[in-house]
XYZ file of C-alpha atoms in Angstrom:
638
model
C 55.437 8.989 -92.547
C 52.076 9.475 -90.811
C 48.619 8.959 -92.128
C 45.411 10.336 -90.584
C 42.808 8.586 -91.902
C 38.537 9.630 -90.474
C 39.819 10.704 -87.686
C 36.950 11.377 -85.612
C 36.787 13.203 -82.052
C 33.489 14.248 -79.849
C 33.041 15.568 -76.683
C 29.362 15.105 -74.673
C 27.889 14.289 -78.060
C 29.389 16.850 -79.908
C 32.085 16.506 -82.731
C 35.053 18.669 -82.603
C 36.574 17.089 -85.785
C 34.542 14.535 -87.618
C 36.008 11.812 -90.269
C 39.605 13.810 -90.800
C 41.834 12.661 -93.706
C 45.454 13.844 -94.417
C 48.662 12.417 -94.933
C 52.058 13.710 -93.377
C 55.150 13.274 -95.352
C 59.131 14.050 -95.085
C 59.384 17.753 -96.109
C 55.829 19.016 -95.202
C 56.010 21.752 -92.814
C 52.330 21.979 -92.095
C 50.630 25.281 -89.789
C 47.471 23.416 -88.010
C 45.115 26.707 -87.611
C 42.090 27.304 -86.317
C 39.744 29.170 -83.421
C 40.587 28.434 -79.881
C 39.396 25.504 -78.680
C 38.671 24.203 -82.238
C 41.006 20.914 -81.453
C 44.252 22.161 -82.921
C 46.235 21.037 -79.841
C 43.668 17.481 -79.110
C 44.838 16.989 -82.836
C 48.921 17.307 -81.599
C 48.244 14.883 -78.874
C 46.646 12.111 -80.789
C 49.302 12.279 -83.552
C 51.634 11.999 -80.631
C 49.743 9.069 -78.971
C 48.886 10.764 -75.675
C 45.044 10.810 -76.619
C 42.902 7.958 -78.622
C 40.286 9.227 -80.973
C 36.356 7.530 -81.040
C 37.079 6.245 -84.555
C 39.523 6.351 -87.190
C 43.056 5.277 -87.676
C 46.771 6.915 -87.011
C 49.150 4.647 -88.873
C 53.100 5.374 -89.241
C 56.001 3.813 -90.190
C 58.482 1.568 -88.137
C 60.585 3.487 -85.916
C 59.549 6.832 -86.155
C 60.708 9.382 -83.708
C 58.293 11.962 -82.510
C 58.968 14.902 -80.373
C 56.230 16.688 -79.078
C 56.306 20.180 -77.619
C 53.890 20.518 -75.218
C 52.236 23.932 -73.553
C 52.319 22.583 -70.312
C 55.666 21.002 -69.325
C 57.123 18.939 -66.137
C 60.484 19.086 -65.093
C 61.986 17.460 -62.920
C 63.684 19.628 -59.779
C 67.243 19.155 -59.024
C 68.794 19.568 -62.720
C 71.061 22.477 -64.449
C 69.980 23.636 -67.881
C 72.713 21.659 -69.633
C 71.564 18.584 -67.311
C 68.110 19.290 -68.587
C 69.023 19.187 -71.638
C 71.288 16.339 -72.123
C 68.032 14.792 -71.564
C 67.895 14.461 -74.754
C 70.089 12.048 -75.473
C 69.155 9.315 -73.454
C 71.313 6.314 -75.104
C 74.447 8.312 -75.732
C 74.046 9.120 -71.946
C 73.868 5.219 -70.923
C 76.967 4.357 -73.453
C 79.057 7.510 -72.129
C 78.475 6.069 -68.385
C 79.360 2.361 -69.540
C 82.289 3.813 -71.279
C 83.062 5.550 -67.590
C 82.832 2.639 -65.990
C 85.164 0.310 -68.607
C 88.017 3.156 -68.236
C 87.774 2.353 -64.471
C 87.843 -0.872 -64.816
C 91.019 -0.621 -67.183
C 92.541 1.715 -64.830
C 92.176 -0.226 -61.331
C 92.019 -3.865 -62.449
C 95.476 -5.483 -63.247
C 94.793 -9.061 -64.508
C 95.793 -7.831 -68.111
C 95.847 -11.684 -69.174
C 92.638 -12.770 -67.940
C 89.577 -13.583 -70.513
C 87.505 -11.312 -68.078
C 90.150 -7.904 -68.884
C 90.171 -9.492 -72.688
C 86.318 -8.999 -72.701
C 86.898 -5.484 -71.500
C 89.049 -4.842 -74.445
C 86.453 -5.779 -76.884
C 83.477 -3.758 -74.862
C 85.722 -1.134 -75.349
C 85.811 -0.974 -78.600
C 82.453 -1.860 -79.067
C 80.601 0.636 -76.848
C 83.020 3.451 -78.205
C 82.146 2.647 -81.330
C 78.653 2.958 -80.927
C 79.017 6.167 -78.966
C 80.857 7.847 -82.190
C 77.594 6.374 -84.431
C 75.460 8.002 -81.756
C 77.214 11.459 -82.298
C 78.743 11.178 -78.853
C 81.288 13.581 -79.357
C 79.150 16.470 -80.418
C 76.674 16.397 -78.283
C 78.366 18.897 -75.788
C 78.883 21.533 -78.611
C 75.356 20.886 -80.175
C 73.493 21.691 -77.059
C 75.591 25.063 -76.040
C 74.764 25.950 -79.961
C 71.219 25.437 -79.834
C 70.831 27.165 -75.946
C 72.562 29.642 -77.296
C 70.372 30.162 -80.283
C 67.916 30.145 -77.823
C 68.381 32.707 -76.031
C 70.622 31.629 -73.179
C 73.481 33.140 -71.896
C 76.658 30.667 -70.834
C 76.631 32.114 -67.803
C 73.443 30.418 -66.961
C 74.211 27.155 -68.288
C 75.105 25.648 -64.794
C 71.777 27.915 -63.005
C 68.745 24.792 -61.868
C 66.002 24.554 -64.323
C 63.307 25.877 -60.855
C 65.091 29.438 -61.036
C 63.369 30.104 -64.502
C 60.405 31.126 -65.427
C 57.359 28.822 -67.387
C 58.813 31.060 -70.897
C 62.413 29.714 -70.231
C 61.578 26.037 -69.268
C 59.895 25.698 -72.379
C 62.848 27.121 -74.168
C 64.497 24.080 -72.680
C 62.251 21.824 -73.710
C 61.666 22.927 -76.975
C 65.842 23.040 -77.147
C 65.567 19.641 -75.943
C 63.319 18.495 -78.801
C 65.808 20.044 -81.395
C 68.316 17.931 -80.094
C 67.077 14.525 -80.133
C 66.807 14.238 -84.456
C 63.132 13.668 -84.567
C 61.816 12.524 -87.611
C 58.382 14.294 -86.447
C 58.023 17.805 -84.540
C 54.932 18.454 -83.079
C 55.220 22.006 -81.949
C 52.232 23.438 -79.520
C 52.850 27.548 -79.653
C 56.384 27.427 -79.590
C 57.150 30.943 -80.220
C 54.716 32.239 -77.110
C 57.836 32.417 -74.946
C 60.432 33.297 -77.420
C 62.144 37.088 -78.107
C 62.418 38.013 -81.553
C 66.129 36.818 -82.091
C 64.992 33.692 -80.549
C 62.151 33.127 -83.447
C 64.511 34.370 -86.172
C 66.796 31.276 -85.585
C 64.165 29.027 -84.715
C 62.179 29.755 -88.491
C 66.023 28.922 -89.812
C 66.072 25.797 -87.992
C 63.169 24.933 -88.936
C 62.950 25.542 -92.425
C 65.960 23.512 -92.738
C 64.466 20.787 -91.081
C 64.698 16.872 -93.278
C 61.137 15.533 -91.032
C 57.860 16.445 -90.534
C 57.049 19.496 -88.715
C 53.445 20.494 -87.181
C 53.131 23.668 -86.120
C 49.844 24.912 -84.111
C 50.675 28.798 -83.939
C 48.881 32.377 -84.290
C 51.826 34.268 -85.361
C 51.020 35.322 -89.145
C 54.767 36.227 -89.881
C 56.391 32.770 -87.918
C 53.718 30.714 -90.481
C 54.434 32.499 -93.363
C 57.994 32.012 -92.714
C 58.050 28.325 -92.044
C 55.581 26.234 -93.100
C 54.931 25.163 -96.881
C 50.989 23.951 -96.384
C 47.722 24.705 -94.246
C 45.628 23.033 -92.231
C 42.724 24.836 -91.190
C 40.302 22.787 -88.091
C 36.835 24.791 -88.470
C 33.436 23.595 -87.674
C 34.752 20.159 -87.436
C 36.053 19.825 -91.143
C 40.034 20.253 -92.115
C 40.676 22.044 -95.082
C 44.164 21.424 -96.800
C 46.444 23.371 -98.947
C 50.156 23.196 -100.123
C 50.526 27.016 -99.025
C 51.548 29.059 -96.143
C 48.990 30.842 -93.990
C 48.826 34.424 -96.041
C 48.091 32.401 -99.219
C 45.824 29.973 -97.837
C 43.526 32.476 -96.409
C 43.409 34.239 -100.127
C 43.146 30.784 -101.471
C 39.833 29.635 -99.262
C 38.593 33.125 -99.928
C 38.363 32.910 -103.634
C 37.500 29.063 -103.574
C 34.716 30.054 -101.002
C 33.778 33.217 -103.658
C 33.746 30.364 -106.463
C 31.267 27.845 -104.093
C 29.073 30.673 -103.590
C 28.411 31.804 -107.395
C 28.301 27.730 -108.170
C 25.731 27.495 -105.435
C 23.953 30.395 -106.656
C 23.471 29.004 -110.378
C 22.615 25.761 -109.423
C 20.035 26.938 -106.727
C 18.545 29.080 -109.969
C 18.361 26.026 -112.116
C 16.696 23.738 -109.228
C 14.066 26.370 -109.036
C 13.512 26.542 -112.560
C 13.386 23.077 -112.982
C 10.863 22.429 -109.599
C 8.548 25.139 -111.449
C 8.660 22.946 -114.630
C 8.065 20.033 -112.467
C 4.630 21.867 -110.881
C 3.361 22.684 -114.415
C 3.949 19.260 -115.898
C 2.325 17.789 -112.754
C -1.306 19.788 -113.404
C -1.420 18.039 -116.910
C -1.740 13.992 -117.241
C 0.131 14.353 -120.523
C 3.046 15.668 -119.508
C 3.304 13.116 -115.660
C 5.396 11.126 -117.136
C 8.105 14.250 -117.914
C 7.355 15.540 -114.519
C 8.467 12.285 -112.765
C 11.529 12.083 -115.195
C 12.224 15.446 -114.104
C 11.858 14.857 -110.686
C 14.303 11.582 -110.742
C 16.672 13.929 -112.441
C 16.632 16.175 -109.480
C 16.950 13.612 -106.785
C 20.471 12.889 -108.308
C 21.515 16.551 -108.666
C 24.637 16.674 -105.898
C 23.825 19.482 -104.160
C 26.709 22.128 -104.230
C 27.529 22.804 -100.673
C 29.697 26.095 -99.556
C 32.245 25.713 -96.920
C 31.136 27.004 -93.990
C 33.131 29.703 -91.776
C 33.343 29.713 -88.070
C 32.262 33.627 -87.481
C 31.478 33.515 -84.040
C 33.557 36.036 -81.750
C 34.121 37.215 -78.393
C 31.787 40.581 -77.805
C 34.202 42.721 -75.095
C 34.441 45.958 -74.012
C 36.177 47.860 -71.202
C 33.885 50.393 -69.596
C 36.029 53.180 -67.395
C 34.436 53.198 -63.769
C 35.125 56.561 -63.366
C 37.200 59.466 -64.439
C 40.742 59.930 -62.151
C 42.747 62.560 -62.306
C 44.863 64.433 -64.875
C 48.191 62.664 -63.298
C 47.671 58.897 -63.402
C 50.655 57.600 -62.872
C 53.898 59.165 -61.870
C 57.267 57.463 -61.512
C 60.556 58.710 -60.040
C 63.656 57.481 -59.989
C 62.675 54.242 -60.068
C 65.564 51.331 -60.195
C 65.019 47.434 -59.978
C 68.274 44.902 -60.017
C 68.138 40.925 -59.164
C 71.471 40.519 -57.841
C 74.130 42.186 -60.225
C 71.535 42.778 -62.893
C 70.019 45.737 -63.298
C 66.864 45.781 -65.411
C 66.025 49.344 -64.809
C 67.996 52.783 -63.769
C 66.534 55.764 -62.330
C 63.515 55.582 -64.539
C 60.848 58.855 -64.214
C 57.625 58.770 -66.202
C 54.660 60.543 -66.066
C 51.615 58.999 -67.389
C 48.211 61.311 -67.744
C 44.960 60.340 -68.311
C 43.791 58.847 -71.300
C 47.230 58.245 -72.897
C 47.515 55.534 -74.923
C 51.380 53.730 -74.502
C 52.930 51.323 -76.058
C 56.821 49.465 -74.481
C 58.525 47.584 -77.111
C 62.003 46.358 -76.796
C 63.843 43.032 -76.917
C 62.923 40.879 -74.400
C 64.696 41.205 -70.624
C 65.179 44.904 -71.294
C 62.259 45.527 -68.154
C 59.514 46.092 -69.654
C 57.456 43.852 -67.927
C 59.123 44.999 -64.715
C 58.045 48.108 -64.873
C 54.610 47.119 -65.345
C 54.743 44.894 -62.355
C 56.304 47.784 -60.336
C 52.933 49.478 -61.098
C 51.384 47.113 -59.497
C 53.562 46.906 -56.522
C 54.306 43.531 -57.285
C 57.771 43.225 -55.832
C 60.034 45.899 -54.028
C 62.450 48.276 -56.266
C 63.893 51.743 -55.444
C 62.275 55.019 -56.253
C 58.713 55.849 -55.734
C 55.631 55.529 -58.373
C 52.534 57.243 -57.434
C 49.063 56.189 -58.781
C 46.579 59.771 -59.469
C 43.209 60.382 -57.622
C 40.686 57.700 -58.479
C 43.058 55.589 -60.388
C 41.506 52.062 -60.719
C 44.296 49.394 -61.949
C 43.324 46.771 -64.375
C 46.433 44.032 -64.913
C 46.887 41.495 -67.622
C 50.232 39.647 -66.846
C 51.739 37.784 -69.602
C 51.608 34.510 -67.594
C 47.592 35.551 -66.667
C 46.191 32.392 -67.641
C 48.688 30.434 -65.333
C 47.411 32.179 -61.938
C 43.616 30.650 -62.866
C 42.658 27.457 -60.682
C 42.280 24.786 -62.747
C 40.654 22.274 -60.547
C 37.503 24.480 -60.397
C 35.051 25.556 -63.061
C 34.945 28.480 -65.419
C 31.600 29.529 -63.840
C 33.065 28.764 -59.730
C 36.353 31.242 -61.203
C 33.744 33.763 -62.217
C 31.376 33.537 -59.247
C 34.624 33.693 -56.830
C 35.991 36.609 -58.143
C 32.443 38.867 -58.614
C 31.010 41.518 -56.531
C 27.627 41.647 -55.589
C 27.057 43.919 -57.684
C 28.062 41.840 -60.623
C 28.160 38.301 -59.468
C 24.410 37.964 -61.360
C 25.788 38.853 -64.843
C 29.216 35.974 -65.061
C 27.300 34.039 -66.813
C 26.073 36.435 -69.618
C 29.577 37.780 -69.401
C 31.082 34.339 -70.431
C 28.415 34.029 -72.968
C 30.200 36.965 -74.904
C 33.572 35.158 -74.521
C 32.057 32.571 -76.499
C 31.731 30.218 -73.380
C 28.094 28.939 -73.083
C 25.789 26.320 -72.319
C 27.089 23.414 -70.552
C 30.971 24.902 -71.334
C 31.021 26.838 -68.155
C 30.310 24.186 -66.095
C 33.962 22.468 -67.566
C 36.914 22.486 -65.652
C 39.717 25.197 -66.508
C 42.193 22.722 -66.589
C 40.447 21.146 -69.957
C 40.649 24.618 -71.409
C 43.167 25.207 -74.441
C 45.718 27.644 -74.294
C 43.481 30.611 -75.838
C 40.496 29.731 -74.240
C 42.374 29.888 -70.265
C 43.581 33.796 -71.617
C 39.752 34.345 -73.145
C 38.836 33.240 -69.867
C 40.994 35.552 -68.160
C 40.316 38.578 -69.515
C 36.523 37.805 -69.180
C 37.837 37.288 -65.127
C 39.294 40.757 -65.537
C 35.941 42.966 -66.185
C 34.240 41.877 -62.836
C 36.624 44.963 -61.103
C 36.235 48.686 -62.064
C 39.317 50.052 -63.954
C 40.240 52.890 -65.849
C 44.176 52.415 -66.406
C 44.932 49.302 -67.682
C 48.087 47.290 -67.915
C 48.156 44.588 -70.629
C 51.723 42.839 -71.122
C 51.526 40.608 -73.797
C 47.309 39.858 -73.972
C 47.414 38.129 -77.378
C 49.159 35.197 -76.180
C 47.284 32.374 -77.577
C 44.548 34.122 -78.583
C 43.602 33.463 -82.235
C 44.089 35.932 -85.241
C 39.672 36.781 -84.773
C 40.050 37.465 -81.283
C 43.255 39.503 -81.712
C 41.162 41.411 -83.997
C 38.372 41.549 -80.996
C 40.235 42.440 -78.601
C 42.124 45.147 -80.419
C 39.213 46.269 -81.240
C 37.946 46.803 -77.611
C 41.164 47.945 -76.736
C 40.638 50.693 -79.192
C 37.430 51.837 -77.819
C 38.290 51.769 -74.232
C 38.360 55.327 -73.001
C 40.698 55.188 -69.955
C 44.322 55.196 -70.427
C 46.249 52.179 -71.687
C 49.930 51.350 -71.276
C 50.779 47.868 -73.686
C 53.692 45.646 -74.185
C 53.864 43.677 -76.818
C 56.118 42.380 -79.883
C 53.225 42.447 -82.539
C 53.525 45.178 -84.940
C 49.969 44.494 -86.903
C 48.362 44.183 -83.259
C 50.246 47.487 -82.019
C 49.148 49.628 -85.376
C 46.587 51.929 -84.586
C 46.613 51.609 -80.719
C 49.116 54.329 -78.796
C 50.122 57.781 -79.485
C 53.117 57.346 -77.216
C 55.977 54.621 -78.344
C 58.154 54.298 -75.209
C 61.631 51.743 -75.862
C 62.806 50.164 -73.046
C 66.769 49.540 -73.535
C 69.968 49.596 -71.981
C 68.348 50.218 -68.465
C 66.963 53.237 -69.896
C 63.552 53.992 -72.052
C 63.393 56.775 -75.034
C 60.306 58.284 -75.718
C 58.489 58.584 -79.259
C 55.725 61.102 -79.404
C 53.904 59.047 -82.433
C 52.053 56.049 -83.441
C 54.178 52.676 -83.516
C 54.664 53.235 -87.383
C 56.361 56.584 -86.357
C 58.422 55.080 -83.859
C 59.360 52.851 -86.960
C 60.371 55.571 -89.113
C 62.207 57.704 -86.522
C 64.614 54.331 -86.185
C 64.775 53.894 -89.371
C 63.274 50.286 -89.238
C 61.314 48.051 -91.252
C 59.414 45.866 -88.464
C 59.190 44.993 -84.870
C 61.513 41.814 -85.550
C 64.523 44.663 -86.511
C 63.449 46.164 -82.783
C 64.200 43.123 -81.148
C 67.275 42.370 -82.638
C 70.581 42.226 -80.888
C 72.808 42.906 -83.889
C 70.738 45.893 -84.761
C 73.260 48.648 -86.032
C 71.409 51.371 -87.745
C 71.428 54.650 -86.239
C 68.452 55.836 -84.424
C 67.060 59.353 -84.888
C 68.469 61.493 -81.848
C 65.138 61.565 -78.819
C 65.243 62.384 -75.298
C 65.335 59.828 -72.855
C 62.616 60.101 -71.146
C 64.176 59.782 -67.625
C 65.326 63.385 -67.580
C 62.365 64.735 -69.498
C 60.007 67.271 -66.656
C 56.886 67.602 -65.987
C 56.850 71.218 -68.289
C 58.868 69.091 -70.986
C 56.346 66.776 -71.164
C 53.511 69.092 -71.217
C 55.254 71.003 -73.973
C 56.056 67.598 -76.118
C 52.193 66.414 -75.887
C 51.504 70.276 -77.077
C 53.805 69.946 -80.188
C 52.564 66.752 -81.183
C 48.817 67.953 -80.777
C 49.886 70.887 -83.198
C 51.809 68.060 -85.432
C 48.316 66.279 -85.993
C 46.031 69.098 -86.200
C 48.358 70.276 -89.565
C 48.189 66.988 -90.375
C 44.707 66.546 -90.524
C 43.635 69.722 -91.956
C 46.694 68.622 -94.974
C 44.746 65.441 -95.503
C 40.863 67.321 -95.544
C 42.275 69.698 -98.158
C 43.784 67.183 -100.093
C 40.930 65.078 -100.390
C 39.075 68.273 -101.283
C 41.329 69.274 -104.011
C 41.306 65.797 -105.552
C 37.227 65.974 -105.233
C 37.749 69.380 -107.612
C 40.244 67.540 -109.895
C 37.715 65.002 -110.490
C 34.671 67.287 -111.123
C 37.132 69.439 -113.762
C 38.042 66.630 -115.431
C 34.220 65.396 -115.769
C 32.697 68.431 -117.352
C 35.626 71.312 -117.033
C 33.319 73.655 -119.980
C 31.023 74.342 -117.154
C 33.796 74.527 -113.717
C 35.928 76.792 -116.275
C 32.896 79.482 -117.109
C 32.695 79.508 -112.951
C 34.504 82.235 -111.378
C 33.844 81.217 -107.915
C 34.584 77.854 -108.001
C 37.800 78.622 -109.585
C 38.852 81.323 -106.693
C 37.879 78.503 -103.984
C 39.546 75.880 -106.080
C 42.861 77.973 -105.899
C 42.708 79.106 -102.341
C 42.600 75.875 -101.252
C 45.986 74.991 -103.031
C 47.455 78.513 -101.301
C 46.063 76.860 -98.217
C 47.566 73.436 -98.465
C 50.750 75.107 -99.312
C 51.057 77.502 -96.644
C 49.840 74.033 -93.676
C 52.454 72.411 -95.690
C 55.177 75.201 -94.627
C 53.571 75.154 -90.913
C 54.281 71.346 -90.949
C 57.864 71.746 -91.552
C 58.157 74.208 -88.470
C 56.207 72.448 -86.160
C 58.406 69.210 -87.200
C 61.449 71.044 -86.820
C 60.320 72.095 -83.229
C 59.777 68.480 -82.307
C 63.030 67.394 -83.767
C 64.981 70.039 -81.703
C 63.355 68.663 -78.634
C 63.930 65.368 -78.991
C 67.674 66.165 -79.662
């Protein structure tokens, strides 16, 4: 369908891909990966024809349709959903209104003998012929079923497209694009905006899908679940494989492995044969095998190793000071837009250097109740920030609030202190933005670059809570990795929404699920909070249909102050047994080990035998103290 053939793109002398070759064909479901800003999405617009590359060719065949989901999306004001889109069929809309107009014609005109009603007749049939090729009378049901597998609720159908938010436009859009029977989808981070359920039915659709489909995303699972082949944009090269993401990256690993040994020999034999060549050289017998040798070497094709872009953002979040015990305290707090209520009567007490995680399907208010932190709308109740309590936010939509007619360095410079204002420039330097980037436009910036940017924007204030809903939006899989990194290091307290189980591993001590109006605490990791509702993954979270019983907690709304206090106490005692269980374990197997080695001279040892066995009485009696303490925390929770 589409070939790509030395594709070559530069920007002020530098290449960001140079001489690119691949092929696109019916059936290929194809992840385009790669670092921010490495040309993933200037890639999606030239195979759509929006942007012309410095050299090389795009050929396709006759005819092809191509629908191309963009990141950032026009619509136009004035339209329903449904109106919206039914934009999507654009000639069944022009034969259903000539049809209209026909049946008027029929019903008002009355000169049933004239050639001129005759002619009307045969348009008739004609144009409702065409409109049954066209699939005129399914549209109607196709677009409720693919709203609805979006996400949308009936009710909504009818609501204009400017009461929704950037997430549910492109949910339009991309429902649009569905509709229209592409024979190639171009998809630009389409599951950014999508809930769980939402990306379930979109991988079906997909993977049933007769065309081409490109797919620039930085969701691991959504790759692995779709596509069929790789291709990775690094350093300016494409490398291309008929597997999904998981095996690709084992794939380039070991080829990479096999290109260094290769390298390694060759290198050995080169040197060998330039010390030959130096020896040979000193005698005037032996020039003429010197200069054989040397022509021999001149044709040797040098064995080159693929290189890997390594570079990554270098953040951390410092705490400006230490606030009180209390940092947060909320009470009774409620929040409804119109009939719906997001949250009821919600209390929760936040102290210092917790680390939170909300999860929960999306529109259950977990983002509300972040932005109630923040005060950024009204809502019953009362929240209370502690003594010294500096707020750093990351909204989900961060990126969208940056200027983009000004620079990266002007967005720095205007936000700084003067205190700070001399560092931006060292501080975008560690968000990989240097040289003559920060004098670029944000508006030019990809996706992952404007949230890079954005959390750079965010160190220039003092903080020591912060609020991050959703930070890994468009950030690739390295700086995930960086940033949950930082995030793990940062010594304040933390309170984190997201929907990404591998990014949420290792980062709270607190699960809190937001559902029903309500949230239910989990005094655990996010793998506890797994386990205690007897789930596999965050995708089973999110899921509507979800019937498996959870294990009995205690919602958090009527929990006290004392509760709380005694819950954090429990769990303390939980993972001090815990990690004395896993010391003398690793103890006992250290013994096994040594016994088995040389157990003539352990078993002529009386004292290493009488430590030996008290540390198995030991295990066994923290193994008995685990069970109470457990059974403590379960009769809590109940």
């Amino acid at each position: 369908m589409l070939n790509i053939h030395n594709l070559s793109v530069s920007f002020g002398g530098t290449y960001l891909f140079e001489e690119v070759t691949f092929r696109l064909g019916a059936g290929d479901r194809v992840g385009l990966v790669g670092k921010n800003g490495a040309g993933k999405s200037t890639m999606l617009k030239m195979l759509a024809g929006d942007f012309k590359p410095d050299s090389g060719v795009i050929s396709q065949e006759k005819d092809i349709r191509m629908g191309f989901l963009r990141q950032d999306i026009d619509f136009e004001q004035g339209r329903t959903v449904l109106e919206e889109a039914y934009e999507a069929f654009t000639e069944i809309k022009v034969v259903e209104k000539k049809l209209e107009e026909i049946n008027h014609q029929l019903v008002t005109r009355t000169d049933y003998e004239s050639e001129e009603y005759g002619q009307i007749i045969e348009d008739l049939s004609d144009y409702t012929h065409r409109f049954d090729l066209l699939g005129g009378y399914n549209y109607v049901g196709d677009t409720e079923k693919i709203l609805l597998g979006l996400g949308f609720k009936r009710e909504v159908f009818n609501n204009q497209t400017e009461t929704f938010s950037g997430g549910w436009r492109m949910r339009i859009e991309l429902a649009k694009l569905l509709l229209q029977s592409n024979d190639v989808l171009l998809l630009d981070e389409p599951t950014n905006h999508l809930d769980i359920e939402s990306i379930i039915w979109l991988e079906n659709f997909l993977r049933n899908y007769p065309g081409v489909v490109v797919i620039v995303s930085h969701d691991k699972m959504f790759l692995d679940n779709v596509t069929n082949r790789t291709i990775e944009i690094s350093l300016g090269k494409a490398y291309d494989f008929n597997k999904p993401y998981s095996q690709y990256l084992e794939l380039r690993h070991e080829i990479r492995e096999k290109q260094l040994a290769t390298q390694k020999n060759q290198a050995k034999k080169i040197e060998e044969t330039e010390k030959l060549i130096e020896k040979f050289r000193a005698k005037a017998s032996k020039a003429s095998m010197a200069q054989s040798l040397i022509k021999k070497l001149d044709k040797v094709e040098r064995i080159e190793v693929d290189e890997d872009d390594n570079s990554v953002m270098n953040i951390s979040f410092p705490v400006s000071k230490e606030p009180g015990k209390v940092v947060i305290e909320a009470e009774h707090v409620t929040k409804a837009y119109g009939d719906k209520v997001i949250l009821k009567d919600i209390d929760l007490l936040v102290e210092r250097g917790s680390k939170i995680a909300f999860v929960g399907q999306n529109g259950q208010g977990k983002s509300t109740f972040i932005k109630a932190i923040v005060n950024e709308f009204e809502y019953e109740g009362n929240i209370k920030l502690g003594h010294n309590v500096q707020l750093g936010y990351f909204a989900q939509n961060q990126a969208e609030y940056l200027d983009g007619e000004i620079t990266l360095l002007q967005t720095m410079e205007d936000a700084a202190t003067d205190t700070n204002r001399s560092k931006v420039r060292d501080m975008l330097g560690s968000f990989l933005f240097r040289g003559d980037d920060v004098e670029k436009k944000v508006k030019v910036l990809s996706g992952g670059e404007r949230n890079r940017l954005a959390l750079c924007k965010l160190l220039l204030q003092p903080i020591n809570v912060l609020l991050m809903d959703e930070p890994t939006n468009h950030l690739d899989i390295k700086s995930k990795n960086v940033l949950k990194a930082a995030l793990q290091k940062f010594g304040g307290t933390l309170l984190l929404v997201s929907h990404d189980r591998d990014f949420l591993q290792g980062m709270s001590n607190i699960v809190y699920e937001f559902k029903d109006q309500k949230i239910k605490q989990y005094l655990g990791d996010i793998n506890f909070f797994l386990e205690q509702r007897n789930l596999e993954n965050m995708r089973e979270v999110e899921k509507k249909d979800v019937v498996k019983a959870a294990a009995p907690t205690k919602e958090t709304s009527k929990v006290s102050y004392e509760d709380q206090k005694k819950a954090k106490a429990l769990q303390n005692r939980l993972s001090k047994v815990e990690s004395q269980i896993k010391q003398l374990e690793k103890d006992i197997q250290h013994d096994d080990k040594m016994l088995a080695s040389n157990y003539d001279k352990h078993i002529e040892d009386a004292s290493f035998f009488t430590a030996y066995n008290k540390k198995k009485a030991d295990l066994d009696q923290l193994l008995l103290d685990w069970e109470v303490v457990q059974e403590e925390i379960d009769n809590f929770n109940a």
